[in-house]
mmCIF file of C-alpha atoms in Angstrom:
data_model
loop_
_atom_site.group_PDB
_atom_site.id
_atom_site.type_symbol
_atom_site.label_atom_id
_atom_site.label_comp_id
_atom_site.label_asym_id
_atom_site.label_seq_id
_atom_site.Cartn_x
_atom_site.Cartn_y
_atom_site.Cartn_z
ATOM 1 C CA UNK A 1 184.873 -129.952 -19.366
ATOM 2 C CA UNK A 2 181.643 -131.606 -20.483
ATOM 3 C CA UNK A 3 181.603 -134.510 -17.951
ATOM 4 C CA UNK A 4 182.416 -132.358 -14.946
ATOM 5 C CA UNK A 5 179.769 -129.874 -15.982
ATOM 6 C CA UNK A 6 177.054 -132.527 -16.199
ATOM 7 C CA UNK A 7 177.877 -133.661 -12.670
ATOM 8 C CA UNK A 8 177.596 -130.097 -11.403
ATOM 9 C CA UNK A 9 174.400 -129.560 -13.339
ATOM 10 C CA UNK A 10 172.736 -132.581 -11.791
ATOM 11 C CA UNK A 11 173.556 -131.240 -8.334
ATOM 12 C CA UNK A 12 172.231 -127.708 -8.775
ATOM 13 C CA UNK A 13 169.558 -128.119 -11.430
ATOM 14 C CA UNK A 14 166.638 -128.590 -9.077
ATOM 15 C CA UNK A 15 167.615 -125.513 -7.110
ATOM 16 C CA UNK A 16 168.272 -123.310 -10.128
ATOM 17 C CA UNK A 17 165.875 -124.463 -12.806
ATOM 18 C CA UNK A 18 162.954 -122.354 -11.617
ATOM 19 C CA UNK A 19 164.924 -119.224 -10.829
ATOM 20 C CA UNK A 20 164.367 -116.269 -13.120
ATOM 21 C CA UNK A 21 165.488 -112.666 -13.241
ATOM 22 C CA UNK A 22 163.802 -109.723 -14.903
ATOM 23 C CA UNK A 23 167.277 -108.641 -16.019
ATOM 24 C CA UNK A 24 168.153 -112.029 -17.565
ATOM 25 C CA UNK A 25 165.960 -113.121 -20.449
ATOM 26 C CA UNK A 26 166.106 -115.640 -23.256
ATOM 27 C CA UNK A 27 166.191 -114.102 -26.730
ATOM 28 C CA UNK A 28 166.116 -117.257 -28.855
ATOM 29 C CA UNK A 29 167.343 -120.808 -29.214
ATOM 30 C CA UNK A 30 170.642 -121.191 -31.023
ATOM 31 C CA UNK A 31 170.696 -123.030 -34.361
ATOM 32 C CA UNK A 32 170.591 -126.798 -33.771
ATOM 33 C CA UNK A 33 173.652 -127.185 -35.980
ATOM 34 C CA UNK A 34 175.745 -125.403 -33.335
ATOM 35 C CA UNK A 35 176.231 -127.816 -30.467
ATOM 36 C CA UNK A 36 179.206 -126.271 -28.668
ATOM 37 C CA UNK A 37 179.149 -122.490 -28.931
ATOM 38 C CA UNK A 38 182.306 -121.356 -27.166
ATOM 39 C CA UNK A 39 182.471 -117.628 -27.969
ATOM 40 C CA UNK A 40 180.481 -114.779 -29.498
ATOM 41 C CA UNK A 41 181.153 -111.301 -30.836
ATOM 42 C CA UNK A 42 178.604 -108.678 -31.895
ATOM 43 C CA UNK A 43 178.280 -106.238 -34.794
ATOM 44 C CA UNK A 44 175.710 -103.549 -33.860
ATOM 45 C CA UNK A 45 175.533 -102.108 -37.366
ATOM 46 C CA UNK A 46 174.044 -105.363 -38.689
ATOM 47 C CA UNK A 47 172.680 -106.723 -35.388
ATOM 48 C CA UNK A 48 174.618 -109.874 -36.232
ATOM 49 C CA UNK A 49 176.455 -112.231 -33.901
ATOM 50 C CA UNK A 50 179.486 -114.240 -35.002
ATOM 51 C CA UNK A 51 180.302 -117.418 -33.147
ATOM 52 C CA UNK A 52 182.446 -120.553 -33.282
ATOM 53 C CA UNK A 53 182.727 -124.010 -31.755
ATOM 54 C CA UNK A 54 185.588 -125.547 -29.824
ATOM 55 C CA UNK A 55 187.779 -128.645 -30.247
ATOM 56 C CA UNK A 56 186.494 -131.421 -32.451
ATOM 57 C CA UNK A 57 184.479 -129.047 -34.606
ATOM 58 C CA UNK A 58 185.003 -127.321 -37.944
ATOM 59 C CA UNK A 59 187.469 -124.516 -38.676
ATOM 60 C CA UNK A 60 184.566 -122.157 -39.300
ATOM 61 C CA UNK A 61 182.814 -119.146 -37.847
ATOM 62 C CA UNK A 62 179.065 -118.661 -38.032
ATOM 63 C CA UNK A 63 176.889 -115.574 -38.444
ATOM 64 C CA UNK A 64 173.591 -115.584 -36.542
ATOM 65 C CA UNK A 65 170.885 -112.997 -37.234
ATOM 66 C CA UNK A 66 168.682 -111.217 -34.695
ATOM 67 C CA UNK A 67 166.094 -114.016 -34.819
ATOM 68 C CA UNK A 68 168.612 -116.737 -34.082
ATOM 69 C CA UNK A 69 168.820 -118.050 -37.638
ATOM 70 C CA UNK A 70 172.111 -119.225 -39.111
ATOM 71 C CA UNK A 71 172.809 -116.600 -41.761
ATOM 72 C CA UNK A 72 176.257 -117.662 -42.949
ATOM 73 C CA UNK A 73 179.004 -120.216 -42.441
ATOM 74 C CA UNK A 74 182.540 -119.023 -43.137
ATOM 75 C CA UNK A 75 185.218 -121.691 -43.409
ATOM 76 C CA UNK A 76 188.694 -120.446 -42.465
ATOM 77 C CA UNK A 77 190.818 -122.280 -45.000
ATOM 78 C CA UNK A 78 194.264 -121.722 -43.464
ATOM 79 C CA UNK A 79 193.405 -122.219 -39.778
ATOM 80 C CA UNK A 80 193.123 -125.385 -37.694
ATOM 81 C CA UNK A 81 190.590 -125.735 -34.905
ATOM 82 C CA UNK A 82 192.708 -127.335 -32.209
ATOM 83 C CA UNK A 83 190.539 -125.801 -29.471
ATOM 84 C CA UNK A 84 188.875 -122.524 -30.430
ATOM 85 C CA UNK A 85 187.547 -121.037 -27.199
ATOM 86 C CA UNK A 86 186.612 -117.426 -27.892
ATOM 87 C CA UNK A 87 186.078 -114.880 -30.642
ATOM 88 C CA UNK A 88 186.370 -111.091 -30.490
ATOM 89 C CA UNK A 89 186.805 -108.068 -32.750
ATOM 90 C CA UNK A 90 188.703 -104.792 -32.786
ATOM 91 C CA UNK A 91 187.369 -101.257 -33.311
ATOM 92 C CA UNK A 92 187.726 -101.668 -37.098
ATOM 93 C CA UNK A 93 185.611 -104.824 -37.180
ATOM 94 C CA UNK A 94 188.408 -107.314 -37.794
ATOM 95 C CA UNK A 95 187.678 -110.612 -36.074
ATOM 96 C CA UNK A 96 190.053 -112.704 -33.949
ATOM 97 C CA UNK A 97 189.820 -116.401 -33.101
ATOM 98 C CA UNK A 98 191.404 -117.576 -29.870
ATOM 99 C CA UNK A 99 192.863 -121.047 -30.359
ATOM 100 C CA UNK A 100 194.070 -121.295 -26.777
ATOM 101 C CA UNK A 101 191.913 -123.958 -25.149
ATOM 102 C CA UNK A 102 194.370 -125.918 -23.017
ATOM 103 C CA UNK A 103 192.472 -128.254 -20.700
ATOM 104 C CA UNK A 104 195.523 -130.371 -19.870
ATOM 105 C CA UNK A 105 197.928 -127.410 -19.754
ATOM 106 C CA UNK A 106 200.346 -129.118 -22.135
ATOM 107 C CA UNK A 107 199.869 -127.318 -25.453
ATOM 108 C CA UNK A 108 202.820 -125.598 -27.132
ATOM 109 C CA UNK A 109 200.882 -124.367 -30.174
ATOM 110 C CA UNK A 110 198.679 -121.639 -28.667
ATOM 111 C CA UNK A 111 197.655 -118.950 -31.134
ATOM 112 C CA UNK A 112 195.206 -116.269 -32.245
ATOM 113 C CA UNK A 113 194.031 -115.871 -35.840
ATOM 114 C CA UNK A 114 193.109 -112.539 -37.429
ATOM 115 C CA UNK A 115 190.237 -112.536 -39.932
ATOM 116 C CA UNK A 116 189.967 -109.211 -41.777
ATOM 117 C CA UNK A 117 186.500 -107.648 -41.804
ATOM 118 C CA UNK A 118 186.293 -107.843 -45.594
ATOM 119 C CA UNK A 119 186.554 -111.650 -45.348
ATOM 120 C CA UNK A 120 183.283 -111.931 -43.438
ATOM 121 C CA UNK A 121 181.174 -111.737 -46.599
ATOM 122 C CA UNK A 122 182.794 -114.882 -48.041
ATOM 123 C CA UNK A 123 181.911 -118.540 -47.687
ATOM 124 C CA UNK A 124 185.601 -119.402 -47.507
ATOM 125 C CA UNK A 125 188.021 -116.965 -45.932
ATOM 126 C CA UNK A 126 191.704 -116.855 -45.065
ATOM 127 C CA UNK A 127 193.283 -115.692 -41.833
ATOM 128 C CA UNK A 128 195.391 -112.586 -42.489
ATOM 129 C CA UNK A 129 197.926 -113.668 -39.886
ATOM 130 C CA UNK A 130 198.523 -115.793 -36.828
ATOM 131 C CA UNK A 131 199.826 -114.671 -33.447
ATOM 132 C CA UNK A 132 201.620 -117.563 -31.732
ATOM 133 C CA UNK A 133 202.398 -117.221 -28.034
ATOM 134 C CA UNK A 134 203.549 -118.908 -24.858
ATOM 135 C CA UNK A 135 203.394 -118.193 -21.121
ATOM 136 C CA UNK A 136 206.861 -117.468 -19.645
ATOM 137 C CA UNK A 137 205.714 -118.643 -16.202
ATOM 138 C CA UNK A 138 204.947 -122.125 -17.499
ATOM 139 C CA UNK A 139 208.055 -124.318 -17.499
ATOM 140 C CA UNK A 140 206.464 -127.789 -17.416
ATOM 141 C CA UNK A 141 204.012 -129.299 -19.929
ATOM 142 C CA UNK A 142 201.874 -130.178 -18.127
ATOM 143 C CA UNK A 143 202.692 -128.453 -14.830
ATOM 144 C CA UNK A 144 201.979 -129.904 -11.405
ATOM 145 C CA UNK A 145 198.266 -130.433 -10.732
ATOM 146 C CA UNK A 146 198.213 -127.570 -8.240
ATOM 147 C CA UNK A 147 199.705 -125.193 -10.852
ATOM 148 C CA UNK A 148 197.383 -125.698 -13.826
ATOM 149 C CA UNK A 149 196.716 -122.034 -14.564
ATOM 150 C CA UNK A 150 197.278 -121.989 -18.339
ATOM 151 C CA UNK A 151 193.919 -122.722 -19.925
ATOM 152 C CA UNK A 152 192.045 -119.753 -21.425
ATOM 153 C CA UNK A 153 188.425 -119.417 -22.585
ATOM 154 C CA UNK A 154 188.034 -115.631 -22.658
ATOM 155 C CA UNK A 155 189.806 -112.683 -24.276
ATOM 156 C CA UNK A 156 189.261 -109.353 -25.997
ATOM 157 C CA UNK A 157 191.222 -106.875 -28.114
ATOM 158 C CA UNK A 158 191.860 -103.328 -26.916
ATOM 159 C CA UNK A 159 194.115 -100.636 -28.370
ATOM 160 C CA UNK A 160 196.311 -103.061 -30.288
ATOM 161 C CA UNK A 161 196.647 -105.682 -27.551
ATOM 162 C CA UNK A 162 194.886 -108.890 -26.600
ATOM 163 C CA UNK A 163 193.913 -109.494 -22.979
ATOM 164 C CA UNK A 164 193.537 -113.115 -21.906
ATOM 165 C CA UNK A 165 191.893 -114.274 -18.680
ATOM 166 C CA UNK A 166 192.925 -117.734 -17.547
ATOM 167 C CA UNK A 167 190.711 -120.627 -16.552
ATOM 168 C CA UNK A 168 192.101 -122.213 -13.403
ATOM 169 C CA UNK A 169 192.164 -126.030 -13.588
ATOM 170 C CA UNK A 170 194.390 -126.520 -10.535
ATOM 171 C CA UNK A 171 193.828 -129.088 -7.844
ATOM 172 C CA UNK A 172 192.487 -127.216 -4.843
ATOM 173 C CA UNK A 173 190.761 -124.541 -6.942
ATOM 174 C CA UNK A 174 190.731 -121.217 -5.084
ATOM 175 C CA UNK A 175 189.426 -118.861 -7.774
ATOM 176 C CA UNK A 176 192.835 -117.519 -8.848
ATOM 177 C CA UNK A 177 192.896 -116.160 -12.399
ATOM 178 C CA UNK A 178 195.762 -114.549 -14.324
ATOM 179 C CA UNK A 179 195.544 -111.718 -16.852
ATOM 180 C CA UNK A 180 197.932 -111.869 -19.801
ATOM 181 C CA UNK A 181 198.676 -109.208 -22.402
ATOM 182 C CA UNK A 182 199.800 -109.961 -25.962
ATOM 183 C CA UNK A 183 200.534 -107.470 -28.738
ATOM 184 C CA UNK A 184 198.213 -107.736 -31.722
ATOM 185 C CA UNK A 185 200.951 -108.418 -34.267
ATOM 186 C CA UNK A 186 201.956 -111.264 -36.551
ATOM 187 C CA UNK A 187 204.619 -113.602 -35.232
ATOM 188 C CA UNK A 188 205.641 -115.404 -32.055
ATOM 189 C CA UNK A 189 205.443 -113.697 -28.676
ATOM 190 C CA UNK A 190 205.715 -114.291 -24.979
ATOM 191 C CA UNK A 191 202.540 -113.330 -23.165
ATOM 192 C CA UNK A 192 203.074 -110.747 -20.423
ATOM 193 C CA UNK A 193 201.367 -111.388 -17.097
ATOM 194 C CA UNK A 194 199.931 -108.063 -15.930
ATOM 195 C CA UNK A 195 198.096 -109.249 -12.844
ATOM 196 C CA UNK A 196 195.998 -111.792 -11.032
ATOM 197 C CA UNK A 197 192.837 -111.819 -8.942
ATOM 198 C CA UNK A 198 190.465 -114.241 -7.252
ATOM 199 C CA UNK A 199 186.824 -115.110 -7.719
ATOM 200 C CA UNK A 200 185.371 -117.684 -5.291
ATOM 201 C CA UNK A 201 186.661 -121.130 -4.336
ATOM 202 C CA UNK A 202 183.781 -123.097 -5.892
ATOM 203 C CA UNK A 203 184.918 -124.284 -9.341
ATOM 204 C CA UNK A 204 181.433 -124.893 -10.743
ATOM 205 C CA UNK A 205 180.268 -121.387 -9.885
ATOM 206 C CA UNK A 206 183.409 -119.292 -10.314
ATOM 207 C CA UNK A 207 185.549 -120.740 -13.100
ATOM 208 C CA UNK A 208 185.851 -118.223 -15.958
ATOM 209 C CA UNK A 209 184.482 -119.134 -19.400
ATOM 210 C CA UNK A 210 184.419 -115.844 -21.360
ATOM 211 C CA UNK A 211 185.629 -112.229 -21.237
ATOM 212 C CA UNK A 212 184.381 -109.017 -22.831
ATOM 213 C CA UNK A 213 184.903 -105.261 -22.541
ATOM 214 C CA UNK A 214 182.211 -102.605 -22.994
ATOM 215 C CA UNK A 215 182.285 -100.410 -26.120
ATOM 216 C CA UNK A 216 183.316 -97.387 -24.022
ATOM 217 C CA UNK A 217 186.135 -99.400 -22.392
ATOM 218 C CA UNK A 218 184.878 -98.740 -18.862
ATOM 219 C CA UNK A 219 183.631 -102.196 -17.862
ATOM 220 C CA UNK A 220 185.129 -105.676 -18.133
ATOM 221 C CA UNK A 221 182.760 -108.610 -17.671
ATOM 222 C CA UNK A 222 183.953 -112.153 -17.002
ATOM 223 C CA UNK A 223 181.454 -114.990 -17.305
ATOM 224 C CA UNK A 224 180.934 -118.102 -15.198
ATOM 225 C CA UNK A 225 178.062 -120.589 -15.229
ATOM 226 C CA UNK A 226 175.799 -118.473 -13.043
ATOM 227 C CA UNK A 227 177.396 -115.075 -12.472
ATOM 228 C CA UNK A 228 179.366 -112.177 -13.880
ATOM 229 C CA UNK A 229 182.599 -110.878 -12.373
ATOM 230 C CA UNK A 230 182.580 -107.178 -13.208
ATOM 231 C CA UNK A 231 185.520 -104.766 -13.127
ATOM 232 C CA UNK A 232 184.925 -100.992 -13.160
ATOM 233 C CA UNK A 233 186.800 -97.811 -12.245
ATOM 234 C CA UNK A 234 190.176 -99.141 -13.407
ATOM 235 C CA UNK A 235 192.997 -97.101 -14.911
ATOM 236 C CA UNK A 236 194.537 -98.083 -18.234
ATOM 237 C CA UNK A 237 194.557 -101.848 -18.573
ATOM 238 C CA UNK A 238 194.945 -102.644 -14.882
ATOM 239 C CA UNK A 239 191.440 -104.090 -14.814
ATOM 240 C CA UNK A 240 192.033 -106.083 -11.628
ATOM 241 C CA UNK A 241 192.993 -102.896 -9.777
ATOM 242 C CA UNK A 242 189.523 -101.462 -10.287
ATOM 243 C CA UNK A 243 186.370 -102.205 -8.361
ATOM 244 C CA UNK A 244 185.537 -105.924 -8.543
ATOM 245 C CA UNK A 245 181.921 -106.955 -8.025
ATOM 246 C CA UNK A 246 180.022 -110.201 -8.464
ATOM 247 C CA UNK A 247 176.665 -110.093 -10.245
ATOM 248 C CA UNK A 248 174.379 -113.120 -9.938
ATOM 249 C CA UNK A 249 172.448 -114.234 -13.018
ATOM 250 C CA UNK A 250 170.140 -116.440 -10.914
ATOM 251 C CA UNK A 251 170.429 -119.033 -13.677
ATOM 252 C CA UNK A 252 172.808 -122.010 -13.823
ATOM 253 C CA UNK A 253 173.777 -123.560 -17.162
ATOM 254 C CA UNK A 254 176.897 -124.227 -19.235
ATOM 255 C CA UNK A 255 177.460 -120.612 -20.186
ATOM 256 C CA UNK A 256 180.499 -120.334 -22.439
ATOM 257 C CA UNK A 257 180.200 -117.012 -24.288
ATOM 258 C CA UNK A 258 179.498 -113.357 -23.538
ATOM 259 C CA UNK A 259 179.811 -110.028 -25.323
ATOM 260 C CA UNK A 260 178.673 -106.487 -24.596
ATOM 261 C CA UNK A 261 175.739 -105.469 -26.809
ATOM 262 C CA UNK A 262 176.045 -101.912 -25.504
ATOM 263 C CA UNK A 263 177.686 -100.334 -22.472
ATOM 264 C CA UNK A 264 175.098 -101.771 -20.065
ATOM 265 C CA UNK A 265 173.823 -104.923 -21.767
ATOM 266 C CA UNK A 266 175.408 -108.330 -22.230
ATOM 267 C CA UNK A 267 174.586 -111.067 -24.699
ATOM 268 C CA UNK A 268 175.258 -114.519 -23.219
ATOM 269 C CA UNK A 269 175.166 -117.950 -24.859
ATOM 270 C CA UNK A 270 175.120 -121.371 -23.243
ATOM 271 C CA UNK A 271 175.773 -124.829 -24.630
ATOM 272 C CA UNK A 272 173.106 -127.489 -24.448
ATOM 273 C CA UNK A 273 173.828 -130.062 -21.739
ATOM 274 C CA UNK A 274 171.346 -132.636 -20.467
ATOM 275 C CA UNK A 275 168.530 -130.868 -22.392
ATOM 276 C CA UNK A 276 169.292 -127.568 -20.648
ATOM 277 C CA UNK A 277 170.617 -124.522 -22.519
ATOM 278 C CA UNK A 278 171.459 -123.997 -26.154
ATOM 279 C CA UNK A 279 170.152 -120.425 -26.044
ATOM 280 C CA UNK A 280 171.077 -116.797 -26.455
ATOM 281 C CA UNK A 281 170.215 -114.518 -23.550
ATOM 282 C CA UNK A 282 170.281 -110.819 -22.798
ATOM 283 C CA UNK A 283 171.317 -109.457 -19.403
ATOM 284 C CA UNK A 284 171.155 -105.840 -18.311
ATOM 285 C CA UNK A 285 173.766 -104.842 -15.755
#
């Protein structure tokens, strides 16, 4: 995604660089060691953020303190970073790594790793188990260019299930995104498609790069480079059947990671591209 993003950035940078919002503020610069932050999760009891990097980087997760300092590096000894795109946790504080980046839509080794909470105090940890999965709707690897729906950069865990929100890489992008549900259990599964929805038809402004659910379970926020797609007033896990609104951040950068800090506040991280980004931000909904 890096080349296409730089092209988009060069087009909109002049228009967006000076825009600010009282609700969107920079907290700190991310550690220089972390070049490609692709997901974040938050532990309020320690005010600590855990993050990871995507393909081509180490099989490790990183703890960042409230001042933006790298507090700990945890190598996951029995996991391979094919393309780690997001990180989340469950109500008990166990952490999950989404190895489901699939730019070319041809992977057959998609998986999620569980890291038990008690492993987070170690320098070298082991994944407790791996959840391998596939999409029943995908029958070609890769599919036709107009049917490249099977990349994912955002997910969360809720009530014993993972919810994945796809990143549309199809020719003729129209904002279509799928929602898949996978049971949080060791083994191999077929992801269940529970719905689909649309954002806008502009790839650079509406492609989805992260997903998070509020602590009270009443809001789902999906991140793009300059906005949030917000779902509210849904029943059960039919998020797309709730009220869908678009919230502008008035700030364009390569935003790749978001997590709810509390029920009304998001933490958002962007990768550094063309000397722009590489920061952690706070945004109040």
